Structures are given as C-alpha cells and as structure tokens.
Amino acid sequence: MRHGIVLFTSDRGISPAAAARAAEAAGFDTFHVPEHTHIPVKREAPHPRTGDSSLPDDRYLRTLDPWVALATAASVTTRIRLATAVALPVESDPITLAKTIASLDHLSAGRVTLGVGFGWNVDELADHGVPGGKRRTVLREYLEAMRALWTQDEASYEGEFVSFGASWAWPKPAQAHIPVIVGAGGTEKTFRWIAKSADGWLTTPGDTDIEDKARRLREIWREAGRAGEPEISALGVRPDPENLAKLEAAGVTETIFGLPDRSPDEVEAWLQRLAGKLSLPAGSR
C-alpha cells in the first residue's frame, strides 16, 4: 500500500514545490493538490462537511491553479507522483486541459495521476456553464475527449458537451494511460460510474465503512467486465499500524494524509514524523 500527502494549496504557507520536495525526501509516493477556480460569494450549494453555505477552511478562496502548482513540484522532484485531489476538469476547456496534462506528464517523465470530482459546488460549476444535473455526463465526455487527444494521432470527439473534428495534438503523455481516480461519496451510483469511466475511487472525509464500500466497488468492477482491481485511495485515515493493515487487507491501494497549514519548517518536521509512523524506508528520508 502506497502513502501520499495532499497540500491544500494557497497563497500563503509552504509552496507546492517545497512541500513536494520534502514529501519525496521523506519517502512518500504521491503529492496531491486540489482545485477551485473561484468560490461564488452567494451560493445555494451546501458544503459536504458543514451542511450549509459556510466553508470549513478559508483556503477554498485561495487555492492555487493545480497544474501550475504541480509543474513547480515536477521541476524539483524526480520520483514522487503528481496528482490532484481533486481537479474539476469541467471548469476548463477540454482541449486546452488535455494539452496541459499531457505536457505535465511528458515533462515529468510520466508521473501524473488525475484525481477528479463531479463538483459539490454547483454554483461554481454554473459560472462555467455546466448544468449541475448534468455534471457527471459532462465529466465523462471531457475524459473521453481528453483520452482521444492523448492517444490518437488524429483525434476527434462528438458528444453533447464536447465536440471537435479530426485534430493533431502533441505532446502525447509519457504514460500509455493516465490513471483517473474519482473523488466522491462511496455510493452505488458513483461506483458504477467509476467502473465505466475511471480507474479507481478516492474516498471523502464523510465516508465510513471503507472496507464494505471497497468490497462493493470491486464487485461492481468485475460485473462491468473490468480487468484487474480498481485503485482505492483512502483520504484522512488514522496512521496507526492496525488501521493501516485493515485498510490494506480491504484492498485500499493508497492512503492520503493532509498537510497542516503551518510554516515550511513545521510542515517538513510533520512530514518526517508521519514518515516515521508509517515506517517509510529510512534511505529515502
């Protein structure tokens, strides 16, 4: 089971490059960042954690662009994977976003994992012209269109929300297949969407009974005729050995721990302490 960290990026505190470099040195496998283009002041969408329009953290208002953040991280690391937890692809132009992700994967020697969300903040989506009731359809089309641009010499796509004729688009990603992980509540609807259109599931802080949900995801995965096993990333779990062993036995492939919003020195010390609790290889620290 791999171990990753997520930095809730903002225009204060430790930079993504410094955090990724420290995480790599401490032996972590993946560095994640989130995405919000903006937060409308007046909203009807409740936050999943607060249950109303209030936000649990003011960094929602201050998040850095995830692809710029990961590009800075790529320039100072060599091994750690570069991921989003989560990005909101439907808030970008799919052709431009495909180019951005392919360029990052090319320049980082194939280290990108695309964590995506449907978008809890439907008011934010509305400002990008995305109908809240169609957000899953829009995301599916975006992913299909981007995969076409990543893999086909002359790519084209025809959908309800994305459409373009035969086109050339290079560079292609260094990876033959960029993994797509969906961050959403562990429901039957989500798992069936994943089995059709993605490579795995990223839990939310509200998910409980991860073991039972992981089992159900694997059942749906097999029913859909998918080979192998889905990736399962558990967010915000306890780092004690008993809990980690239970998650690994349940099929969890990665745990993700959130970095504290503190000074660079404090964050780096925190990473070293967590790496020790997880018994990460001492040679990498």
mmCIF file of N, CA and C in Angstrom, residues 83-148:
data_model
loop_
_atom_site.group_PDB
_atom_site.id
_atom_site.type_symbol
_atom_site.label_atom_id
_atom_site.label_comp_id
_atom_site.label_asym_id
_atom_site.label_seq_id
_atom_site.Cartn_x
_atom_site.Cartn_y
_atom_site.Cartn_z
ATOM 1 N N ALA A 83 -0.394 14.488 -8.464
ATOM 2 C CA ALA A 83 -1.804 14.145 -8.570
ATOM 3 C C ALA A 83 -2.693 15.293 -8.107
ATOM 4 N N THR A 84 -3.966 15.173 -8.430
ATOM 5 C CA THR A 84 -4.967 16.136 -7.964
ATOM 6 C C THR A 84 -5.960 15.428 -7.066
ATOM 7 N N ALA A 85 -6.337 16.113 -5.987
ATOM 8 C CA ALA A 85 -7.312 15.569 -5.038
ATOM 9 C C ALA A 85 -8.195 16.709 -4.529
ATOM 10 N N VAL A 86 -9.132 17.087 -5.360
ATOM 11 C CA VAL A 86 -9.328 16.625 -6.730
ATOM 12 C C VAL A 86 -9.386 17.835 -7.657
ATOM 13 N N ALA A 87 -9.163 17.554 -8.982
ATOM 14 C CA ALA A 87 -9.354 18.579 -10.000
ATOM 15 C C ALA A 87 -10.803 18.571 -10.467
ATOM 16 N N LEU A 88 -11.197 19.670 -11.095
ATOM 17 C CA LEU A 88 -12.544 19.815 -11.643
ATOM 18 C C LEU A 88 -12.418 20.085 -13.142
ATOM 19 N N PRO A 89 -12.186 19.039 -13.925
ATOM 20 C CA PRO A 89 -11.926 19.237 -15.358
ATOM 21 C C PRO A 89 -13.005 20.019 -16.083
ATOM 22 N N VAL A 90 -14.276 19.879 -15.670
ATOM 23 C CA VAL A 90 -15.360 20.513 -16.418
ATOM 24 C C VAL A 90 -15.328 22.035 -16.295
ATOM 25 N N GLU A 91 -14.446 22.567 -15.435
ATOM 26 C CA GLU A 91 -14.313 24.017 -15.312
ATOM 27 C C GLU A 91 -13.226 24.574 -16.239
ATOM 28 N N SER A 92 -12.712 23.724 -17.124
ATOM 29 C CA SER A 92 -11.712 24.154 -18.103
ATOM 30 C C SER A 92 -12.164 23.730 -19.492
ATOM 31 N N ASP A 93 -11.542 24.305 -20.507
ATOM 32 C CA ASP A 93 -11.755 23.836 -21.871
ATOM 33 C C ASP A 93 -11.071 22.476 -22.006
ATOM 34 N N PRO A 94 -11.769 21.443 -22.497
ATOM 35 C CA PRO A 94 -11.176 20.107 -22.514
ATOM 36 C C PRO A 94 -9.976 19.969 -23.433
ATOM 37 N N ILE A 95 -9.955 20.684 -24.552
ATOM 38 C CA ILE A 95 -8.817 20.591 -25.472
ATOM 39 C C ILE A 95 -7.579 21.219 -24.834
ATOM 40 N N THR A 96 -7.763 22.395 -24.234
ATOM 41 C CA THR A 96 -6.653 23.065 -23.562
ATOM 42 C C THR A 96 -6.171 22.262 -22.362
ATOM 43 N N LEU A 97 -7.111 21.725 -21.575
ATOM 44 C CA LEU A 97 -6.731 20.947 -20.400
ATOM 45 C C LEU A 97 -5.986 19.680 -20.795
ATOM 46 N N ALA A 98 -6.428 19.035 -21.867
ATOM 47 C CA ALA A 98 -5.720 17.842 -22.344
ATOM 48 C C ALA A 98 -4.273 18.168 -22.681
ATOM 49 N N LYS A 99 -4.057 19.319 -23.308
ATOM 50 C CA LYS A 99 -2.699 19.754 -23.637
ATOM 51 C C LYS A 99 -1.873 19.996 -22.367
ATOM 52 N N THR A 100 -2.484 20.652 -21.381
ATOM 53 C CA THR A 100 -1.781 20.954 -20.126
ATOM 54 C C THR A 100 -1.358 19.673 -19.416
ATOM 55 N N ILE A 101 -2.289 18.732 -19.292
ATOM 56 C CA ILE A 101 -1.985 17.490 -18.572
ATOM 57 C C ILE A 101 -0.957 16.664 -19.343
ATOM 58 N N ALA A 102 -1.109 16.591 -20.671
ATOM 59 C CA ALA A 102 -0.134 15.847 -21.473
ATOM 60 C C ALA A 102 1.255 16.456 -21.354
ATOM 61 N N SER A 103 1.323 17.787 -21.348
ATOM 62 C CA SER A 103 2.616 18.462 -21.222
ATOM 63 C C SER A 103 3.256 18.170 -19.875
ATOM 64 N N LEU A 104 2.449 18.205 -18.788
ATOM 65 C CA LEU A 104 2.985 17.907 -17.464
ATOM 66 C C LEU A 104 3.461 16.468 -17.386
ATOM 67 N N ASP A 105 2.707 15.545 -17.953
ATOM 68 C CA ASP A 105 3.116 14.143 -17.905
ATOM 69 C C ASP A 105 4.382 13.934 -18.729
ATOM 70 N N HIS A 106 4.456 14.585 -19.867
ATOM 71 C CA HIS A 106 5.653 14.488 -20.719
ATOM 72 C C HIS A 106 6.883 15.033 -19.991
ATOM 73 N N LEU A 107 6.746 16.208 -19.396
ATOM 74 C CA LEU A 107 7.896 16.850 -18.758
ATOM 75 C C LEU A 107 8.283 16.193 -17.434
ATOM 76 N N SER A 108 7.355 15.491 -16.799
ATOM 77 C CA SER A 108 7.657 14.832 -15.525
ATOM 78 C C SER A 108 8.015 13.367 -15.707
ATOM 79 N N ALA A 109 8.154 12.922 -16.944
ATOM 80 C CA ALA A 109 8.500 11.525 -17.248
ATOM 81 C C ALA A 109 7.430 10.559 -16.773
ATOM 82 N N GLY A 110 6.167 10.934 -16.972
ATOM 83 C CA GLY A 110 5.063 10.005 -16.722
ATOM 84 C C GLY A 110 4.663 9.854 -15.276
ATOM 85 N N ARG A 111 4.530 10.971 -14.557
ATOM 86 C CA ARG A 111 4.223 10.882 -13.122
ATOM 87 C C ARG A 111 2.834 11.414 -12.744
ATOM 88 N N VAL A 112 1.967 11.666 -13.703
ATOM 89 C CA VAL A 112 0.680 12.303 -13.407
ATOM 90 C C VAL A 112 -0.408 11.280 -13.103
ATOM 91 N N THR A 113 -1.171 11.543 -12.043
ATOM 92 C CA THR A 113 -2.429 10.849 -11.753
ATOM 93 C C THR A 113 -3.515 11.908 -11.690
ATOM 94 N N LEU A 114 -4.591 11.692 -12.427
ATOM 95 C CA LEU A 114 -5.672 12.666 -12.492
ATOM 96 C C LEU A 114 -6.792 12.271 -11.538
ATOM 97 N N GLY A 115 -6.840 12.942 -10.396
ATOM 98 C CA GLY A 115 -7.957 12.774 -9.478
ATOM 99 C C GLY A 115 -9.025 13.794 -9.823
ATOM 100 N N VAL A 116 -10.250 13.342 -10.032
ATOM 101 C CA VAL A 116 -11.308 14.226 -10.496
ATOM 102 C C VAL A 116 -12.503 14.181 -9.556
ATOM 103 N N GLY A 117 -13.275 15.266 -9.568
ATOM 104 C CA GLY A 117 -14.517 15.316 -8.814
ATOM 105 C C GLY A 117 -15.652 15.757 -9.712
ATOM 106 N N PHE A 118 -16.870 15.428 -9.304
ATOM 107 C CA PHE A 118 -18.044 15.887 -10.042
ATOM 108 C C PHE A 118 -18.344 17.350 -9.727
ATOM 109 N N GLY A 119 -17.942 17.806 -8.533
ATOM 110 C CA GLY A 119 -18.132 19.193 -8.138
ATOM 111 C C GLY A 119 -19.311 19.367 -7.197
ATOM 112 N N TRP A 120 -19.020 19.505 -5.898
ATOM 113 C CA TRP A 120 -20.108 19.730 -4.936
ATOM 114 C C TRP A 120 -20.675 21.140 -5.066
ATOM 115 N N ASN A 121 -19.831 22.081 -5.508
ATOM 116 C CA ASN A 121 -20.227 23.489 -5.551
ATOM 117 C C ASN A 121 -20.872 23.784 -6.912
ATOM 118 N N VAL A 122 -22.162 23.466 -7.020
ATOM 119 C CA VAL A 122 -22.834 23.625 -8.309
ATOM 120 C C VAL A 122 -22.928 25.088 -8.717
ATOM 121 N N ASP A 123 -22.852 26.015 -7.761
ATOM 122 C CA ASP A 123 -22.835 27.440 -8.112
ATOM 123 C C ASP A 123 -21.549 27.790 -8.853
ATOM 124 N N GLU A 124 -20.443 27.192 -8.428
ATOM 125 C CA GLU A 124 -19.165 27.367 -9.117
ATOM 126 C C GLU A 124 -19.242 26.783 -10.523
ATOM 127 N N LEU A 125 -19.827 25.581 -10.636
ATOM 128 C CA LEU A 125 -19.978 24.958 -11.945
ATOM 129 C C LEU A 125 -20.842 25.805 -12.869
ATOM 130 N N ALA A 126 -21.905 26.393 -12.320
ATOM 131 C CA ALA A 126 -22.823 27.193 -13.139
ATOM 132 C C ALA A 126 -22.112 28.371 -13.786
ATOM 133 N N ASP A 127 -21.142 28.947 -13.071
ATOM 134 C CA ASP A 127 -20.387 30.072 -13.640
ATOM 135 C C ASP A 127 -19.538 29.632 -14.830
ATOM 136 N N HIS A 128 -19.272 28.331 -14.925
ATOM 137 C CA HIS A 128 -18.531 27.785 -16.066
ATOM 138 C C HIS A 128 -19.475 27.208 -17.117
ATOM 139 N N GLY A 129 -20.769 27.427 -16.944
ATOM 140 C CA GLY A 129 -21.731 26.948 -17.923
ATOM 141 C C GLY A 129 -22.042 25.474 -17.841
ATOM 142 N N VAL A 130 -21.764 24.858 -16.681
ATOM 143 C CA VAL A 130 -22.010 23.430 -16.507
ATOM 144 C C VAL A 130 -23.313 23.233 -15.745
ATOM 145 N N PRO A 131 -24.322 22.586 -16.318
ATOM 146 C CA PRO A 131 -25.568 22.321 -15.597
ATOM 147 C C PRO A 131 -25.320 21.336 -14.449
ATOM 148 N N GLY A 132 -25.723 21.690 -13.241
ATOM 149 C CA GLY A 132 -25.473 20.827 -12.092
ATOM 150 C C GLY A 132 -26.010 19.423 -12.273
ATOM 151 N N GLY A 133 -27.183 19.301 -12.893
ATOM 152 C CA GLY A 133 -27.785 17.995 -13.088
ATOM 153 C C GLY A 133 -27.117 17.155 -14.158
ATOM 154 N N LYS A 134 -26.208 17.759 -14.909
ATOM 155 C CA LYS A 134 -25.521 17.048 -15.989
ATOM 156 C C LYS A 134 -24.016 16.908 -15.730
ATOM 157 N N ARG A 135 -23.575 17.230 -14.520
ATOM 158 C CA ARG A 135 -22.130 17.299 -14.274
ATOM 159 C C ARG A 135 -21.429 15.956 -14.476
ATOM 160 N N ARG A 136 -22.086 14.847 -14.189
ATOM 161 C CA ARG A 136 -21.455 13.540 -14.419
ATOM 162 C C ARG A 136 -21.306 13.259 -15.914
ATOM 163 N N THR A 137 -22.323 13.632 -16.683
ATOM 164 C CA THR A 137 -22.251 13.451 -18.132
ATOM 165 C C THR A 137 -21.147 14.315 -18.727
ATOM 166 N N VAL A 138 -21.072 15.572 -18.275
ATOM 167 C CA VAL A 138 -20.039 16.474 -18.785
ATOM 168 C C VAL A 138 -18.648 15.925 -18.464
ATOM 169 N N LEU A 139 -18.446 15.459 -17.237
ATOM 170 C CA LEU A 139 -17.134 14.919 -16.867
ATOM 171 C C LEU A 139 -16.800 13.690 -17.699
ATOM 172 N N ARG A 140 -17.761 12.804 -17.914
ATOM 173 C CA ARG A 140 -17.491 11.627 -18.731
ATOM 174 C C ARG A 140 -17.046 12.026 -20.130
ATOM 175 N N GLU A 141 -17.743 12.989 -20.728
ATOM 176 C CA GLU A 141 -17.364 13.426 -22.077
ATOM 177 C C GLU A 141 -15.990 14.080 -22.081
ATOM 178 N N TYR A 142 -15.692 14.892 -21.075
ATOM 179 C CA TYR A 142 -14.371 15.522 -21.003
ATOM 180 C C TYR A 142 -13.272 14.465 -20.961
ATOM 181 N N LEU A 143 -13.447 13.448 -20.120
ATOM 182 C CA LEU A 143 -12.420 12.414 -20.003
ATOM 183 C C LEU A 143 -12.274 11.642 -21.308
ATOM 184 N N GLU A 144 -13.391 11.304 -21.933
ATOM 185 C CA GLU A 144 -13.314 10.584 -23.207
ATOM 186 C C GLU A 144 -12.620 11.430 -24.277
ATOM 187 N N ALA A 145 -12.954 12.707 -24.322
ATOM 188 C CA ALA A 145 -12.344 13.593 -25.320
ATOM 189 C C ALA A 145 -10.850 13.761 -25.058
ATOM 190 N N MET A 146 -10.469 13.926 -23.793
ATOM 191 C CA MET A 146 -9.049 14.089 -23.484
ATOM 192 C C MET A 146 -8.270 12.820 -23.792
ATOM 193 N N ARG A 147 -8.869 11.667 -23.496
ATOM 194 C CA ARG A 147 -8.181 10.410 -23.826
ATOM 195 C C ARG A 147 -7.977 10.276 -25.330
ATOM 196 N N ALA A 148 -8.954 10.729 -26.105
ATOM 197 C CA ALA A 148 -8.780 10.691 -27.559
ATOM 198 C C ALA A 148 -7.589 11.548 -27.968
#
